[in-house]
Amino acid sequence: MRQPLLLFNAKGIYCAQADVYLDPWKPVDKAIITHGHADHSRWGHKRYITHHTNIPIIKHRLGDIKVTGKEWGETFQVNGVTFSLHPAGHIIGSSQVRVEYQGEVWVFTGDYKTEDDGLAVPYQPIKCHTFITECTFGLPAFKWTRQEEVMGHINDWWAENRSEGRCSILFGYSLGKAQRLLKHLDPSIGRILTHGAIENMTNVIRSIADFPETTLVTRDTKKEDFRGALILAPPSAHGSTWIRKMVPYVTASASGWMTFRGARRRRAIDKGFVLSDHCDWDGLLQSIQATGAEKIISTHGYTDIFSRYLRELGYDARTEKTQFEGELAEMETAKEKEANT
Amino acid sequence: MKHFAALIKTLDSTNKTNTKVAALADYFDTVNDQDKLWTIAILSHRRPPRPVNTTLLREWATELAEIPLWLFEESYHIVGDLAETIALIIPDGKQSTEKSLSEFLEEMIQLKAKDEVEKKDYLHKNWRSLDYYERFVFNKLMTGGFRIGVSQKLMTRALSKSTGIDEDILAYKLMGDWSPMKTTFEELILQENAADYISKPYPFYLAYAIEGTVEDLGAVSEWYAEHKWDGIRSQVIIRQNELFVWSRGEELVTDKYPEFEKLVGVVPNGTVLDGEILPFPDGKIGTFNDLQTRIGRKNVSKALLAKTPVILKAYDVLEWEGNDIRSKPFKERRAILEKLFKKTNAHAPVMQLSETLVFDHWESVAKERERSREVRSEGLMLKRKDSPYLVGRKKGDWWKWKVDPLTIDAVLTYAMRGHGRRSNLFTDYTFALWDENETGERELVTFAKAYSGLTDAEFREVDKFIKANTLERFGPVRSVTPELVFEIAFEGIALSKRHKSGVATRFPRILRWRKDKKIEEANSLDDLKQMIP
């Protein structure tokens, strides 16, 4: 029997025919990178290949690396294997990787979401035989509300806090969620202030997209500047001394995990907004159907549960162990960034 | 229901107590009396009987969500709350309802007697039409146990703010055996009502653990010390030749402890005693484990009564000759209590006086505390001689001074997802100690479960370890590679036939993570048994 086109080994997802890794977690010679989150783009590879919009992002995170940029749908060959990148809609610059060899097609999603967030190029289903999917929110309990509605709630929340003289602190990961929130905040309500980790990352992405004006919170920021303002901060800033001078404030978090009442209470956050950069249950199932794939491999999230359900639907589905962590990893990214600033 | 669901949503949107009180007071100002009454009942855990059992709820919810039952169960393990899980998996109706909370509750009461077809119809109709928060609240009412981060104290504060009635008075009015089906808001809260006064206990005065050193409490001569008995804190009430026994959980437990019937006719009418119900097998104080055999039973058999009788260790008197004497100094209340004991002792061995101890030096108090385990107490209570009997947990006049817990180093062997605030994290752990099996090999034997004592950051770290080191899965439980050692603290220890290890520990909790220890260095079951007094 022929070796599978993509293997899961100790270093990552490996294409032996081309000697190329996809989002490897150990240093390798040649790595195709889906997007800039820390669990997918790691330090130490000799050559990086990614979508060109992701280059400034990973360079900001990883420093001076040797990287080649590709266009959406642009094909490139390595030892008879055809690779191409396609929009994943997860965060700005995020791709799926299509791999084709002798008529057999595999797609690796990295992380993805189906809703158009107005910032990342929207997800496009790609026909394939084997589909390697994340399932961070692979439970029927997860159902997203449309972004327009959620952002409406967030802006209302801010306006109400402002009318009561309070400052609104909104937690979101510094890469991805923060820019998505910023893009859709209503700057007519008040000033938008940022934490250093978010300000730096946003400045990098300003070369690719337009955002409302932001002001970095510094030691010199005056107490009255916080009143009625909205502060964008990474989740790790919650409970830190950094937010103490913003009193009186109200906190909120925007994440898929906010679906659970327990998740919000555990983090001792006032308000939870359910807004995720991953697929919800229906999003996952519809995407899988749209690829036409018969073989489904789940990489991270509620993999065992999700694979079992797919098998009941008639798919040849299994789970592979990876070091991807979905939304949790993004939280760590924020932490690590904060430590660096 | 719309108002109630909106209230729950608002309470869910803040962690600040003052904001919660304000939202609740606002709510009380808005809704009608019947809804107020039901809200008070629900938030003080007086809910109507469950109209549909949870097995049927699960089945019917999965049917509507069009998912297999196993997938529902998996989701439930992760969400951690049945009402929330059902609310999440049902397709969103995005409608709202005009029906009031009371109307819903009355429907649910009627529903209990209906057949399954009608019940299912009722649930499906409502699940389809209610919006998310209404659906969640609806399910909470159906499944009972309305724990949503609003304590009775917080509710009483809000009610006081809304009605202008003093908080302590409200706490008193809300105690006891009332039902929203048999009273009105007017009767329960607004009117002075003497009719149901006969069964009513007083709100318990609770102590905080001592902070700093005992010397900070000032002159030892101003204080009484008393052993802190490990039983069920209770009030025993004798009024109009009737007995009422109330536990601290505001539960009327008279039927569970028929021993106290003997007090009627011996203790004068118009007396309320505060004390601890203790197991008293073979004429001496038993362990809390002995008491466990009595707690769950509503009907007590003669055999059990003979094997594990109970006594009341009394330490305070709150009502005497029909008068509320809580504002008298503790010293005077004790004098009354001791006089009562002198008169009745011979007639009522079921009641014992908890001795107050007077000391010249704090060092002697400390020495007495060291003796606690010998006399089967948990430590000492320190009570100011001139203290009134206050309401609720208050600092200043009464302090708990418990003995240091016993501790042992044990190995983490199983883990389960937490509930509520901790769902989605593995925070409920099972611990094991070394033992030798028949063939002389060392093996780990489970001895206790614990789910508190670590910081959130530590829980996250252990959670990560568990996810990466799972050996087997048994539904929500996972066995993990034995690798982590924790110091487990507990208050008491006794032999037990109900436990695999043969030992039962009281209040086991994690004291700290012993990252410095390998599993070989954890303690053995023999080490644990050595601690049994």
Coordinates of C-alpha atoms in Angstrom, one line a residue, chain B residues 407-411 431-437 441-447 485-486 490 493 501 503 505 517-532:
Chain B
T407 CA -1.8 16.2 56.1
I408 CA -0.5 13.4 53.9
D409 CA 1.3 13.3 50.5
A410 CA -0.7 11.5 47.9
V411 CA -0.6 10.7 44.2
F431 CA -5.8 10.7 45.2
A432 CA -4.1 7.5 46.1
L433 CA -1.6 6.2 48.7
W434 CA 0.8 3.3 48.5
D435 CA -0.2 -0.1 49.8
E436 CA 1.0 -3.7 49.5
N437 CA -1.2 -6.2 47.8
E441 CA 3.8 -5.6 45.4
R442 CA 3.4 -1.9 46.1
E443 CA 0.3 -0.4 44.4
L444 CA -1.6 2.8 44.6
V445 CA -5.0 2.7 46.5
T446 CA -7.5 5.4 46.1
F447 CA -8.3 7.2 49.4
V485 CA 2.2 14.4 44.2
F486 CA 0.0 16.7 46.3
F490 CA -8.1 16.9 56.1
I493 CA -10.1 10.5 60.1
S501 CA -9.1 2.1 51.5
V503 CA -10.4 4.9 55.9
T505 CA -11.2 11.4 55.8
K517 CA 8.3 15.0 45.3
K518 CA 8.4 11.9 43.2
I519 CA 5.5 9.4 43.5
E520 CA 7.8 7.0 45.3
E521 CA 8.0 9.5 48.1
A522 CA 4.2 9.7 48.6
N523 CA 2.8 8.3 51.8
S524 CA 1.4 4.9 52.4
L525 CA -2.0 3.8 53.6
D526 CA -0.4 2.6 56.8
D527 CA 0.9 6.1 57.4
L528 CA -2.7 7.3 57.1
K529 CA -4.0 4.6 59.4
Q530 CA -1.5 5.7 62.0
M531 CA -3.3 9.0 62.3
I532 CA -6.6 7.4 63.5

